[in-house]
Structure formats: structure tokens, C-alpha cells
XYZ file of C-alpha atoms in Angstrom:
700
model
C 0.000 0.000 0.000
C 1.479 3.383 -0.964
C 2.595 5.707 1.823
C 1.926 9.437 2.155
C 4.299 10.334 -0.683
C 2.048 8.872 -3.386
C 0.319 12.161 -4.170
C 3.485 14.246 -4.290
C 4.404 16.373 -7.287
C 8.077 15.446 -6.756
C 9.352 12.496 -8.828
C 11.885 11.804 -6.072
C 9.217 11.499 -3.400
C 7.048 9.386 -5.688
C 9.993 7.010 -6.172
C 9.593 6.191 -2.464
C 5.792 6.008 -2.396
C 5.776 2.192 -2.382
C 8.550 1.766 0.184
C 7.515 -0.166 3.299
C 8.939 2.801 5.233
C 6.072 5.001 6.439
C 7.421 8.140 4.788
C 5.804 11.518 5.259
C 6.535 14.762 3.439
C 8.126 17.671 5.288
C 5.373 19.635 6.994
C 3.546 20.496 10.191
C 1.652 17.187 10.233
C 4.846 15.146 10.424
C 6.309 17.241 13.232
C 3.027 17.191 15.152
C 2.985 13.403 14.914
C 6.565 13.176 16.195
C 5.666 15.332 19.194
C 2.453 13.432 19.897
C 4.175 10.037 19.704
C 7.359 11.281 21.410
C 9.619 9.883 18.708
C 12.706 11.291 16.999
C 12.689 12.065 13.294
C 14.587 10.255 10.556
C 15.066 12.908 7.857
C 16.255 11.664 4.467
C 17.128 14.251 1.810
C 17.992 13.404 -1.786
C 16.913 13.938 -5.370
C 15.498 11.872 -8.199
C 18.676 11.434 -10.255
C 21.026 10.736 -7.324
C 22.803 7.386 -7.816
C 23.654 6.737 -4.156
C 20.136 7.746 -3.146
C 18.941 4.866 -5.335
C 21.480 2.520 -3.763
C 20.378 3.321 -0.203
C 16.728 3.046 -1.218
C 17.207 -0.411 -2.747
C 19.345 -1.684 0.134
C 17.413 -0.256 3.064
C 14.191 1.617 2.356
C 12.781 -1.220 0.230
C 13.867 -3.827 2.785
C 11.019 -4.950 5.106
C 13.348 -5.592 8.050
C 14.921 -2.128 7.907
C 11.543 -0.486 7.308
C 10.025 -2.212 10.346
C 12.819 -0.882 12.551
C 12.492 2.644 11.138
C 8.713 2.703 11.500
C 8.973 1.571 15.113
C 11.713 4.023 16.099
C 11.076 7.194 14.084
C 8.708 9.462 12.295
C 10.260 9.253 8.821
C 10.382 12.322 6.571
C 11.499 12.481 2.933
C 12.631 15.741 1.318
C 13.472 16.460 -2.308
C 16.457 18.801 -2.011
C 15.579 20.420 -5.335
C 12.108 21.333 -4.081
C 13.318 22.458 -0.658
C 16.858 23.792 -1.046
C 16.369 25.818 2.140
C 15.879 22.670 4.238
C 18.727 20.921 2.443
C 21.078 23.867 2.933
C 20.554 24.040 6.694
C 20.921 20.319 7.338
C 23.809 19.919 4.908
C 25.637 22.518 6.979
C 24.868 20.379 10.033
C 26.333 17.324 8.303
C 29.480 19.220 7.363
C 29.861 20.510 10.925
C 29.437 17.042 12.438
C 31.302 14.901 9.906
C 33.560 17.261 7.960
C 31.910 16.346 4.666
C 28.531 16.144 2.984
C 26.621 14.752 0.046
C 23.472 12.892 -0.870
C 21.611 10.984 0.318
C 21.716 13.162 3.407
C 20.593 11.452 6.611
C 19.681 13.485 9.697
C 18.333 12.229 13.020
C 16.663 14.979 15.012
C 14.233 15.807 17.768
C 10.549 16.550 17.084
C 11.421 20.271 17.245
C 13.885 19.791 14.341
C 17.141 19.954 16.328
C 19.657 17.478 14.851
C 21.843 15.162 16.922
C 23.233 12.847 14.198
C 24.203 13.304 10.545
C 25.503 11.037 7.800
C 25.246 10.560 4.060
C 24.836 7.050 2.620
C 24.331 4.377 5.289
C 24.539 0.705 4.240
C 21.953 -1.845 5.324
C 24.541 -3.954 7.152
C 27.521 -2.742 9.151
C 30.806 -2.916 7.266
C 34.283 -1.414 7.304
C 33.672 0.074 10.738
C 30.527 1.905 9.580
C 27.301 1.090 11.399
C 24.565 -0.126 9.080
C 20.864 0.611 9.372
C 20.136 -2.711 11.095
C 22.552 -1.746 13.879
C 22.117 2.030 13.950
C 18.334 2.275 14.219
C 17.924 0.049 17.325
C 20.887 1.766 18.978
C 19.358 5.235 18.510
C 15.956 3.983 19.630
C 17.503 2.629 22.834
C 19.363 5.894 23.481
C 16.133 7.864 22.977
C 14.467 5.703 25.610
C 17.286 5.407 28.147
C 19.740 8.271 27.641
C 17.760 10.989 25.937
C 19.551 13.716 27.849
C 22.769 12.907 25.983
C 21.025 13.177 22.616
C 19.322 16.436 23.607
C 22.616 17.867 24.821
C 24.201 16.929 21.496
C 21.315 18.599 19.648
C 21.731 21.740 21.754
C 25.443 21.901 20.933
C 24.800 21.385 17.219
C 22.204 24.154 17.078
C 24.409 26.512 19.097
C 27.293 25.895 16.715
C 25.004 26.343 13.708
C 23.737 29.657 15.074
C 27.294 30.794 15.736
C 28.302 29.984 12.157
C 25.269 31.758 10.695
C 25.755 34.788 12.930
C 29.520 35.179 12.572
C 30.753 38.626 11.495
C 31.359 38.615 7.742
C 31.188 42.248 6.675
C 34.146 44.561 6.301
C 36.256 46.515 3.866
C 37.359 44.708 0.727
C 41.148 44.441 0.511
C 42.852 45.068 -2.810
C 44.085 42.239 -4.998
C 41.391 39.634 -4.284
C 40.868 38.794 -7.961
C 44.603 38.368 -8.447
C 44.732 36.060 -5.420
C 41.862 33.980 -6.801
C 43.652 33.722 -10.147
C 46.850 32.502 -8.467
C 44.931 30.005 -6.314
C 43.335 28.544 -9.442
C 46.698 28.498 -11.225
C 48.273 26.620 -8.299
C 45.666 23.844 -8.562
C 45.589 23.678 -12.379
C 46.249 20.215 -13.824
C 48.694 20.944 -16.637
C 48.530 17.353 -17.904
C 44.761 16.968 -18.226
C 43.385 20.487 -17.628
C 40.856 21.308 -14.973
C 41.703 21.876 -11.337
C 42.806 19.484 -8.625
C 42.999 15.715 -8.862
C 39.804 13.662 -8.772
C 36.895 13.817 -8.873
C 36.907 16.836 -11.177
C 33.984 19.217 -11.202
C 33.623 21.556 -14.185
C 32.698 24.728 -12.191
C 32.029 26.794 -15.333
C 31.749 30.023 -13.334
C 35.431 29.653 -12.387
C 36.281 29.436 -16.082
C 34.121 32.492 -16.779
C 36.075 34.333 -14.090
C 39.337 33.378 -15.808
C 38.064 34.593 -19.187
C 37.004 37.890 -17.650
C 40.275 38.195 -15.717
C 42.146 37.827 -19.014
C 39.897 40.429 -20.625
C 40.563 42.821 -17.768
C 44.305 42.262 -17.244
C 45.641 40.628 -20.401
C 46.958 37.625 -18.408
C 47.125 34.964 -21.133
C 47.688 32.241 -18.523
C 44.116 32.800 -17.342
C 42.800 32.389 -20.883
C 44.982 29.346 -21.499
C 43.744 27.559 -18.356
C 40.130 28.250 -19.254
C 40.363 27.221 -22.895
C 42.451 24.105 -22.178
C 39.836 22.965 -19.659
C 36.968 23.647 -22.050
C 38.665 21.641 -24.812
C 39.442 18.744 -22.459
C 35.859 18.563 -21.201
C 34.381 18.761 -24.712
C 36.593 15.912 -25.895
C 36.292 13.795 -22.741
C 33.714 11.271 -21.619
C 31.994 13.888 -19.477
C 30.518 15.109 -22.789
C 27.827 12.949 -24.399
C 29.290 12.487 -27.886
C 26.137 10.828 -29.202
C 23.262 12.871 -27.762
C 25.080 16.021 -26.567
C 25.018 17.657 -23.155
C 27.350 17.361 -20.179
C 27.268 14.764 -17.441
C 27.581 15.921 -13.840
C 31.320 15.531 -13.166
C 34.348 13.360 -13.916
C 35.370 10.641 -11.482
C 38.956 10.683 -12.790
C 41.638 13.234 -13.707
C 41.302 12.629 -17.440
C 37.656 13.750 -17.816
C 36.957 10.229 -19.132
C 34.627 8.484 -16.673
C 31.705 10.672 -15.639
C 29.005 10.420 -13.061
C 26.355 10.062 -15.736
C 23.445 12.155 -14.487
C 22.647 15.287 -16.483
C 21.485 18.362 -14.601
C 19.710 21.319 -16.192
C 21.847 23.810 -14.277
C 25.041 22.206 -15.606
C 23.824 22.574 -19.180
C 23.049 26.234 -18.512
C 26.433 27.049 -17.010
C 28.312 25.143 -19.715
C 26.341 26.894 -22.458
C 27.223 30.246 -20.901
C 30.946 29.584 -20.594
C 31.376 27.963 -24.021
C 29.556 30.896 -25.612
C 31.734 33.329 -23.686
C 34.877 31.426 -24.707
C 33.820 31.681 -28.346
C 33.375 35.427 -27.915
C 36.848 35.669 -26.414
C 38.684 33.465 -28.929
C 36.540 32.914 -32.008
C 37.274 29.181 -31.662
C 34.582 27.246 -33.524
C 34.744 24.203 -31.228
C 33.393 26.369 -28.412
C 30.528 27.718 -30.530
C 29.651 24.216 -31.698
C 29.554 22.934 -28.129
C 27.224 25.733 -27.037
C 24.916 25.049 -29.994
C 24.841 21.332 -29.235
C 24.054 21.919 -25.555
C 21.133 24.072 -26.667
C 20.022 21.364 -29.102
C 20.113 18.693 -26.375
C 18.197 20.791 -23.868
C 15.499 21.812 -26.350
C 15.154 18.235 -27.622
C 15.182 16.265 -24.363
C 14.513 18.665 -21.491
C 11.951 21.206 -22.702
C 8.383 20.857 -21.434
C 5.540 20.905 -23.937
C 4.264 24.258 -22.666
C 7.674 25.891 -22.292
C 10.261 25.760 -19.567
C 12.646 22.938 -18.779
C 12.673 19.793 -16.699
C 15.287 19.412 -13.988
C 17.508 16.429 -14.734
C 18.103 13.031 -16.282
C 19.177 10.121 -14.109
C 22.518 8.328 -14.294
C 20.834 4.915 -14.048
C 18.741 2.847 -16.422
C 18.073 -0.891 -16.506
C 19.246 -0.882 -12.890
C 22.801 0.199 -13.748
C 24.647 3.486 -13.857
C 25.670 4.712 -17.297
C 24.450 1.743 -19.338
C 22.400 4.031 -21.614
C 25.584 5.795 -22.746
C 28.012 2.858 -23.184
C 29.032 0.995 -26.354
C 30.982 -2.151 -27.126
C 33.265 -2.451 -30.111
C 31.041 -5.232 -31.434
C 27.942 -3.036 -31.309
C 29.626 -0.309 -33.310
C 30.910 -2.758 -35.927
C 27.443 -4.273 -36.276
C 25.753 -0.894 -36.713
C 28.123 0.862 -39.132
C 29.694 -0.155 -42.403
C 33.305 -1.284 -42.029
C 35.126 1.939 -43.055
C 32.841 4.126 -40.941
C 33.133 1.735 -37.988
C 36.933 1.888 -38.182
C 36.836 5.679 -38.186
C 34.407 5.820 -35.244
C 36.381 3.263 -33.223
C 39.634 5.136 -33.790
C 38.185 8.594 -33.193
C 36.217 7.712 -30.055
C 38.891 5.566 -28.413
C 36.866 2.337 -28.514
C 38.625 -0.935 -27.605
C 37.594 -4.581 -27.386
C 38.205 -4.689 -23.608
C 36.482 -1.351 -23.071
C 37.427 1.540 -20.819
C 34.567 1.244 -18.322
C 35.014 -0.746 -15.119
C 32.405 -2.612 -13.114
C 31.663 -0.612 -9.967
C 31.860 -3.590 -7.590
C 34.681 -5.686 -9.107
C 36.758 -3.006 -10.827
C 37.050 -5.229 -13.916
C 36.692 -3.956 -17.451
C 33.310 -4.838 -18.887
C 33.983 -4.456 -22.607
C 31.860 -1.292 -22.561
C 33.275 2.006 -23.769
C 32.708 5.620 -22.847
C 33.065 7.495 -26.112
C 35.657 10.257 -26.061
C 37.984 12.053 -28.442
C 41.664 11.390 -27.837
C 42.713 14.484 -29.771
C 41.330 17.439 -31.658
C 39.293 16.832 -34.787
C 42.076 18.379 -36.872
C 44.717 16.007 -35.451
C 42.414 12.984 -35.684
C 41.661 13.808 -39.312
C 45.372 14.078 -40.100
C 46.095 10.688 -38.517
C 43.322 9.110 -40.588
C 44.404 10.848 -43.786
C 41.251 12.968 -44.032
C 40.652 16.674 -44.295
C 38.943 18.115 -41.161
C 35.655 18.802 -42.954
C 35.493 15.261 -44.303
C 36.350 13.824 -40.899
C 33.598 15.860 -39.209
C 31.061 14.815 -41.823
C 31.815 11.101 -41.480
C 31.938 11.193 -37.677
C 28.591 12.971 -37.692
C 27.173 10.135 -39.811
C 28.398 7.641 -37.214
C 26.992 9.736 -34.378
C 23.576 9.981 -36.012
C 23.444 6.213 -36.533
C 24.340 5.498 -32.904
C 21.866 8.112 -31.706
C 19.042 6.424 -33.614
C 19.887 3.050 -32.071
C 20.327 4.500 -28.589
C 16.834 5.937 -28.832
C 15.485 2.379 -28.643
C 17.231 1.705 -25.323
C 15.517 2.178 -21.983
C 16.020 5.845 -21.139
C 17.159 7.089 -17.752
C 14.457 8.658 -15.605
C 13.770 12.308 -16.324
C 12.909 14.457 -13.318
C 10.112 16.580 -14.753
C 9.992 19.303 -12.093
C 10.038 22.833 -13.499
C 12.009 24.977 -11.042
C 12.156 28.762 -11.256
C 15.865 29.104 -10.473
C 17.189 26.507 -12.905
C 14.802 27.706 -15.611
C 16.035 31.240 -15.078
C 19.604 30.025 -15.451
C 18.788 28.031 -18.597
C 16.854 30.928 -20.108
C 19.809 33.247 -19.474
C 22.148 30.792 -21.187
C 19.923 30.188 -24.205
C 19.342 33.907 -24.656
C 23.103 34.418 -24.784
C 23.543 31.502 -27.205
C 20.809 33.002 -29.364
C 22.362 36.472 -29.372
C 26.026 35.578 -29.832
C 25.637 32.639 -32.217
C 22.549 33.806 -34.093
C 20.526 30.799 -32.915
C 16.929 32.005 -33.072
C 15.425 28.699 -31.793
C 17.547 28.993 -28.643
C 16.399 32.570 -28.101
C 12.767 31.556 -28.586
C 13.163 28.716 -26.073
C 14.696 31.164 -23.594
C 11.692 33.452 -23.941
C 9.260 30.544 -23.508
C 10.989 29.443 -20.309
C 11.113 32.927 -18.790
C 7.501 33.592 -19.743
C 6.345 30.291 -18.251
C 8.006 31.047 -14.927
C 6.700 34.619 -15.004
C 3.182 33.432 -15.846
C 2.703 30.210 -13.870
C 5.112 30.190 -10.921
C 3.267 32.805 -8.914
C 1.374 32.598 -5.635
C -2.204 33.924 -5.425
C -0.668 37.101 -3.994
C 1.702 37.428 -6.941
C 4.955 36.350 -5.247
C 7.383 34.231 -7.251
C 7.299 30.499 -6.480
C 10.222 28.092 -6.562
C 8.021 25.240 -7.727
C 4.317 24.785 -8.359
C 2.342 21.597 -7.911
C 0.679 19.702 -5.110
C 3.072 21.399 -2.676
C 3.765 24.900 -4.015
C 7.053 26.186 -2.591
C 7.665 29.935 -2.132
C 10.524 31.417 -4.104
C 14.062 31.632 -2.740
C 16.821 34.116 -3.494
C 18.166 31.976 -6.344
C 14.770 31.944 -8.062
C 14.619 35.731 -8.062
C 18.279 36.324 -8.921
C 18.495 33.760 -11.726
C 15.221 34.862 -13.320
C 16.397 38.481 -13.187
C 19.552 37.304 -14.976
C 17.331 35.702 -17.623
C 15.427 38.933 -18.258
C 18.719 40.845 -18.503
C 20.078 38.376 -21.063
C 16.787 38.522 -22.952
C 17.033 42.298 -22.987
C 20.615 42.062 -24.241
C 19.465 39.710 -27.011
C 16.225 41.423 -28.058
C 16.620 45.000 -26.740
C 12.893 44.938 -25.966
C 12.076 47.460 -23.197
C 9.658 45.028 -21.529
C 12.534 42.655 -20.693
C 14.461 45.443 -18.973
C 11.340 46.520 -17.094
C 10.751 42.970 -15.858
C 14.357 42.676 -14.704
C 13.998 45.905 -12.722
C 10.673 44.854 -11.201
C 12.038 41.484 -10.119
C 15.192 43.083 -8.725
C 13.049 45.356 -6.582
C 11.026 42.367 -5.371
C 14.309 40.674 -4.438
C 15.430 43.705 -2.445
C 12.080 43.968 -0.683
C 11.883 40.299 0.322
C 15.470 39.115 0.891
C 17.696 42.074 1.808
C 19.477 41.941 5.158
C 18.868 45.433 6.527
C 21.435 44.884 9.285
C 24.399 43.155 7.684
C 23.824 43.754 3.976
C 23.533 41.130 1.281
C 20.624 38.791 0.650
C 19.232 35.992 2.788
C 18.450 32.744 0.978
C 14.870 32.749 2.284
C 12.362 35.586 2.203
C 11.274 37.554 5.252
C 7.962 35.668 5.343
C 9.339 32.159 4.650
C 8.949 29.134 6.921
C 11.320 29.582 9.896
C 14.130 27.028 10.052
C 16.924 26.578 12.594
C 18.844 29.499 11.078
C 18.279 31.963 8.260
C 21.136 31.384 5.887
C 23.037 33.909 3.783
C 25.253 32.198 1.216
C 28.096 33.836 -0.714
C 30.119 30.757 -1.672
C 29.926 29.736 -5.344
C 29.384 25.977 -5.427
C 28.120 23.854 -8.321
C 26.473 27.038 -9.570
C 27.009 30.658 -8.546
C 25.399 31.709 -5.286
C 22.275 33.829 -5.281
C 24.254 36.710 -3.790
C 26.869 36.492 -6.561
C 24.237 36.608 -9.290
C 22.204 39.275 -7.493
C 25.270 41.505 -7.201
C 26.024 41.056 -10.902
C 22.409 41.924 -11.715
C 22.587 45.043 -9.550
C 25.758 46.237 -11.280
C 24.312 45.639 -14.751
C 21.023 47.320 -13.896
C 22.840 50.270 -12.332
C 24.848 50.693 -15.539
C 21.799 50.293 -17.778
C 19.666 52.772 -15.838
C 22.182 55.106 -14.192
C 20.607 54.408 -10.787
C 23.100 55.073 -7.997
C 20.911 53.284 -5.427
C 21.362 49.973 -7.250
C 25.126 50.502 -7.455
C 25.176 51.181 -3.705
C 23.324 47.930 -3.003
C 25.847 46.058 -5.144
C 28.693 47.526 -3.109
C 26.870 46.518 0.074
C 26.706 42.884 -1.103
C 30.470 42.879 -1.606
C 31.055 44.487 1.790
C 28.789 41.909 3.450
C 30.935 39.116 2.003
C 34.305 40.766 2.666
C 35.612 38.289 5.244
C 34.488 35.284 3.217
C 36.153 36.715 0.129
C 39.375 37.401 1.981
C 39.458 33.907 3.502
C 38.934 32.004 0.223
C 38.938 34.156 -2.927
C 38.871 31.234 -5.385
C 35.725 29.859 -3.722
C 33.877 33.039 -4.723
C 34.857 33.504 -8.366
C 31.463 34.633 -9.648
C 31.147 37.094 -6.796
C 34.656 38.384 -7.492
C 33.748 38.872 -11.148
C 30.875 41.071 -9.963
C 33.233 42.952 -7.627
C 35.601 43.573 -10.539
C 32.760 44.735 -12.751
C 31.552 47.114 -10.050
C 35.065 48.504 -9.591
C 35.054 49.635 -13.203
C 35.838 51.235 -15.427
C 32.360 50.852 -16.816
C 31.494 50.912 -20.497
C 27.998 51.903 -21.580
C 26.994 51.875 -25.238
C 23.758 53.671 -26.063
C 22.325 53.502 -29.571
C 19.444 55.751 -30.573
C 17.539 54.624 -33.633
C 14.784 52.472 -35.050
C 15.605 48.808 -34.383
C 14.387 47.843 -37.869
C 16.649 50.379 -39.600
C 19.639 48.633 -41.267
C 21.842 51.514 -40.115
C 20.850 50.811 -36.499
C 21.597 47.137 -37.019
C 25.071 47.985 -38.321
C 25.778 50.035 -35.200
C 24.494 47.207 -33.013
C 26.729 44.742 -34.852
C 29.718 47.000 -34.236
C 28.841 47.295 -30.545
C 28.626 43.507 -30.266
C 31.710 42.690 -32.315
C 34.084 42.445 -29.344
C 34.214 40.363 -26.181
C 33.342 43.034 -23.598
C 32.124 41.274 -20.434
C 31.877 44.514 -18.432
C 29.970 46.502 -21.080
C 26.229 47.137 -21.254
C 24.231 47.998 -24.360
C 21.080 50.096 -24.395
C 18.844 50.802 -27.397
C 16.635 53.901 -27.522
C 14.065 53.107 -30.225
C 11.738 55.586 -31.846
C 8.309 56.430 -30.430
C 6.666 54.957 -27.339
C 9.240 52.161 -26.798
C 11.943 54.835 -26.673
C 9.994 56.837 -24.111
C 9.688 53.657 -22.019
C 13.456 53.160 -22.069
C 14.126 56.807 -21.195
C 11.790 56.472 -18.210
C 13.766 53.434 -17.034
C 17.140 55.057 -17.821
C 16.795 58.836 -17.376
C 20.474 59.459 -18.187
C 19.591 58.755 -21.855
C 17.223 61.728 -22.109
C 19.538 63.559 -24.532
C 20.771 60.509 -26.428
C 19.066 60.976 -29.785
C 19.522 60.173 -33.437
C 21.432 62.755 -35.471
C 19.827 64.302 -38.502
C 17.460 61.378 -38.781
C 20.343 58.890 -38.715
C 20.853 56.336 -35.909
C 23.640 57.375 -33.555
C 25.851 55.573 -31.047
C 27.051 57.072 -27.768
C 30.036 55.464 -26.058
C 30.152 56.274 -22.352
C 32.765 55.383 -19.770
C 31.583 55.717 -16.170
C 28.614 57.667 -17.625
C 30.891 60.260 -19.266
C 29.963 60.041 -22.945
C 32.031 60.705 -26.042
C 30.602 62.638 -28.948
C 28.096 60.459 -30.811
C 28.888 58.745 -34.081
C 26.755 57.404 -36.895
C 29.629 55.386 -38.376
C 29.968 51.708 -37.316
C 33.713 51.702 -38.008
C 34.190 54.783 -35.859
C 32.237 53.056 -33.081
C 34.575 50.058 -33.343
C 37.560 52.394 -33.097
C 36.118 54.111 -30.025
C 35.464 50.747 -28.366
C 39.024 49.575 -29.064
C 40.316 52.833 -27.635
C 38.215 52.479 -24.472
C 38.906 48.751 -24.029
C 42.075 47.719 -25.901
C 41.947 44.165 -27.332
C 43.911 41.538 -25.406
C 46.389 38.974 -26.763
C 44.752 35.594 -27.308
C 45.641 32.202 -25.880
C 49.032 30.662 -26.452
C 47.854 27.073 -25.861
């Protein structure tokens, strides 16, 4: 008989609806039951595409013996971390404080009033290697609750006190000089010169760190920063972390070589990769980067877009009960599917061998299965095979298409179909940039559909932004507001439609009203009227994706430059000041925030073009303004008629920026001091080069 998760809108919770564990969703009813029955709470947090969450579920939560123990000892609560990132964030901090590490599945034992006294990640069914299993742990905790509860309560008190001390620690201060340079040197010290990327293994892509390096090169001319970024982007694109058959990036690499991935695909990873590959193309003109961004967009629109707009959250690593099997190929399969010459080319290009390069997780033995990857660049591979690069690409594409058709008949990994405001905002921002920079109109249209869906459907009856709608609507968090604002800014940059700028400003004001810390500066993760948790968190650290504060500060700087509003610039400076001690302690852990700090420090570059958007002369000026990689610049269009009056109302400093003699005109401004206008696109290019001299390109 299904438990209380059966009616959930979360695919992760529904995965556990038929467990013999008497799961309940997070909510007042579960906590009231724990108090009434005087039982501790077993809190399990995970997500639908989490491999080790599946392992623990199969071993323990589907096991009648374990379930009987859990049901007797605890009130059991399941949380989808993607639906409730606020709950996950608080209790993940607890796990890190208690164990020194974290991850999912996250297991918390706590009192009925939500105070934790034990934390772990994956727990096996049976005890092994000195780690207590569920069959041993649950009875032990139940006995302690009955006979030595004071010890558990004292532990809970200490945990909460420590958590409150961490959340309330002083963090604000004056920003010291040289933080960006320190972050650059920290990244350089951990750079893997042999395989690219940073550190040893596992390797996480962290695209925002690469974006920081690109922008650091643009600002300083340090070619080492550009070389590290571009080498890493090439290595990832050619490695097994990239899906060479269906496109898109897997979560991370388990090895140094970028060969063996953890196979799940997350929407936010696709967004961040699309952003950085597009930015790398802008910086270098390297076609491999543009192609990768286009193919990410193609994958997301093909496999992740919902029928009514917006994007689903993730695809699982597992299918047919095994991780990665959907993506693996044997040499025999490839030879049976392709004609002999094409099979030889595919096998050579993708590094396929008879023994395979994929190892069984339990035995460590090679299985004969292969993760497709490119051992070298397409140009070098073509030369080794005696082909010209164009011919090589054409033939490899034929092989890819054939494998893709066959793979479509395999059992697909689970797709988590939640539509989340924050990740959709991030994806819309990325697709809008792909559309603008690479001229990909379908990507731009998909970006607009996603932003419009969130704007239209993820709203409470009172009009507040929601994180997720469904059976359990979840109020919006900082990331939802910040990432959707980013989307509207990128859509404005791509379309120059005044409505997009107006929506970005409106949402930024809503963010300030609901999340701003009036005492310490910066933004809380939860709104002023959100459900109270143990602490109210304020996150500056850039993790798998940039923090809400990092993105919000970037938005504030861009909006201040676009509108000339000093109050927005002051709020941006206050975010940086609020994070000063965190930035000083670990600059490289805050790369996106540091990029915003650098942008705020200036010099700024504002390009204002006055003219009819449909006029070819206006389009030529716009093309000139967009011809360079200028990450710190903003572009504003003052169209004719009512749309122009709308823009002037949003950006009063443009009141006197007008066309000249009926001809579209461009105004180049640095820190809001404008040069004389020009109607000549080549003159505009010259002025831009003078204001922001081009940098030397990569040496690698």
C-alpha cells in the first residue's frame, strides 16, 4: 500500500511512495505526529537522479526488516532537495559541521522540534568497514532515545548553538585590494597541466570559475588565465563527461582525465556550460566552443523542454538498474551498426577498444563497454586518418547519427520533470546568450518561452514568485529571483525589448524587498515571510552554480549601468562588503562574486544607440557594438516612439541621447561620461578599441 508520498508532485518522493517505510513529506503534520508520539525524526534528503540515493533506497528503504525498525523508532520524513533547497542547505551545513563532509543521500536524526543530533550521508543496510549499518544504527538510537535521551538532547543543543554561531559570525568589512589576483593565483596553483581542470579527482567543471578566468584575461591581459580556461573547455568537450552521441554534459568526472563521468545530467550544468562555451567563443573565435554551445542548446530543447515551455530538472545516471548503461558501447555493437570503413573511423576517433574503458563498480574489472571520447582534436584525428577536417567531421557525424538512432530504442534514464524557477532562469539566461552571440533564433525563442512560463505560472495567489508549483507549491528563494532576473537581462541584451528590462527591474526590486538583510547587507536565501528554520542562511560561496548573492550583485551592477541608478550601485557595493571576510578567507571559492566585484570597480562601459531597431543603419551600429568580447559593457537601445519613451523612463540618463539628422547614432560612455556620438559603425569600433584595448589571445 502506498505511503503518504504517493500524491506528491516530486518524482523523487514518488519514487519512495511504495517503500515499506512510512514516509511523510516535510510539513507540520509530520512534526506534530513526532511530538504526539514522542519519537525522533529520521530525515532523508535526496533527489530523483542521485545514484547513491537509489542505492540506499534499494538496500534499506525497500527492505522490510529495515523499514520495520524505522517505522517503530522514528517518524520518517522524505525531502526532495531540489524542491526544498532551504531545508537541504541548513541540514547539509549540520552534516558538514558534524562529519567534515557532505553529500546525498543526506541522513539526519533529530528531535521533534527539528534539532539534529546525528548526521551522515549514505548508510549501508549492514555494518561494514567500521561503519554502522541501518540494522545496527536504528535500534541503537531507539535505545538511546528511551534510556539516555539527555545525551542526545545535549548533542542537539550543541549542534544548534554551533550552527547559530556559524550563521551569525561577522562577515562584513572593507574589501582588501588584490582579491581577484589572489583567486587567479589560487586557481593556477591547482591547475592540472597534464589533463586540464583543477585538482585531482573527482573533477567538477565549475564553469563560473572558467568564466572568471576569461574575464580576468579580458581585464588584465593575463594569457595564462585564458589558457587555463580554454584548455579545460577543450578537455571537457573531448572527454567522456561530454555525451558524444546525444550532446550535453554529465555531472562531473570521477577521474583526472575527464573520461569516466558520473552520468546524471542536470539542467543547471547545461546552462552554465552553455554560458561559458559561448563566452569562450566570444573571447577566442574558436569554432569548437561555438559548436559545443549550440549542441548543448540542441540537447536541452530536444530532451529537457516541457511541452508548454520551460525545462525539466535532470536526467538520471541509471537505467536498466545500472549506472551509465544508456551511454556505453561495445566495439562489437559499433561494428554491427556501421559499415566497415565508418566503424573503423568511429572506433579510432572515439577511443573504442575490445576490452572497453569502463570498469564494473563492484569488481573493478573492465566490462567491454566504452565511454566514447575524443583522444585528440578533430584536426589532429583527421590528419592521422588521412582525411581533411571537414570530411572527418562529416563522417563522424554520420556515425553519431546512426548510434543516436539506435540508442533511442534503449531504456532511457528517468527524467525528473519538475520545473524549477531558479534553474529555468539560469537556462533561459544561457539560451538567450547563445541566441544572441551565435545567431541561434530557436535557442532565443526557447529562452523566452521558459522565462515567460516562470513569469506566468510560478506565482502565488498574492503574486509572489514560487520556486516550484504543484501539489506542494514552494515559495521562491533568493536563487529563483536572482536567476530569473539574470534571464530577463540576457533577454534584454538579445532582443533589446524594453519590456525585458522593465521585468528585470521589477524582479530586482522584489528581491530587495523580500530578501535584503537590513542589518548586515547582502541577501538571505529565504524571504522575510518564509517558513522559519533553525537558522536563516546567507550564502556567498559559489558551489556547483554561482550563489544567489553572486548573481544578485552582478544583476545590480548591470542594472545600475543600464539605468544610471546610484541606489542599485550602492546595493551592489553593500553585497560585496557583506561578504568581505568570506572573500578574503577564500577568494577562489567566490569567483562569480569576485567577477561582480571587478565589474563594479570599473571602469564601466555603456553603449547607447538611438535609432529604429528595424533600420539597417541601427543594425550595423548594433553589430559594431557587439563585435568584441566586452564582459563589463552594457548595451542600451533607444528606439523611436513609445518604446523609446519607455526606455528613457527606465534610464533617465539617456534623455539627450538621440539620433542625429534622422540617422541612428551611437554614444560610447565610460563611467557615464559620454564621447561625442557617431553614426559610423567603423568609428564606433575604433572608439570601443580605444576604451577597451583588445587583449592577446591564448598561447595554448
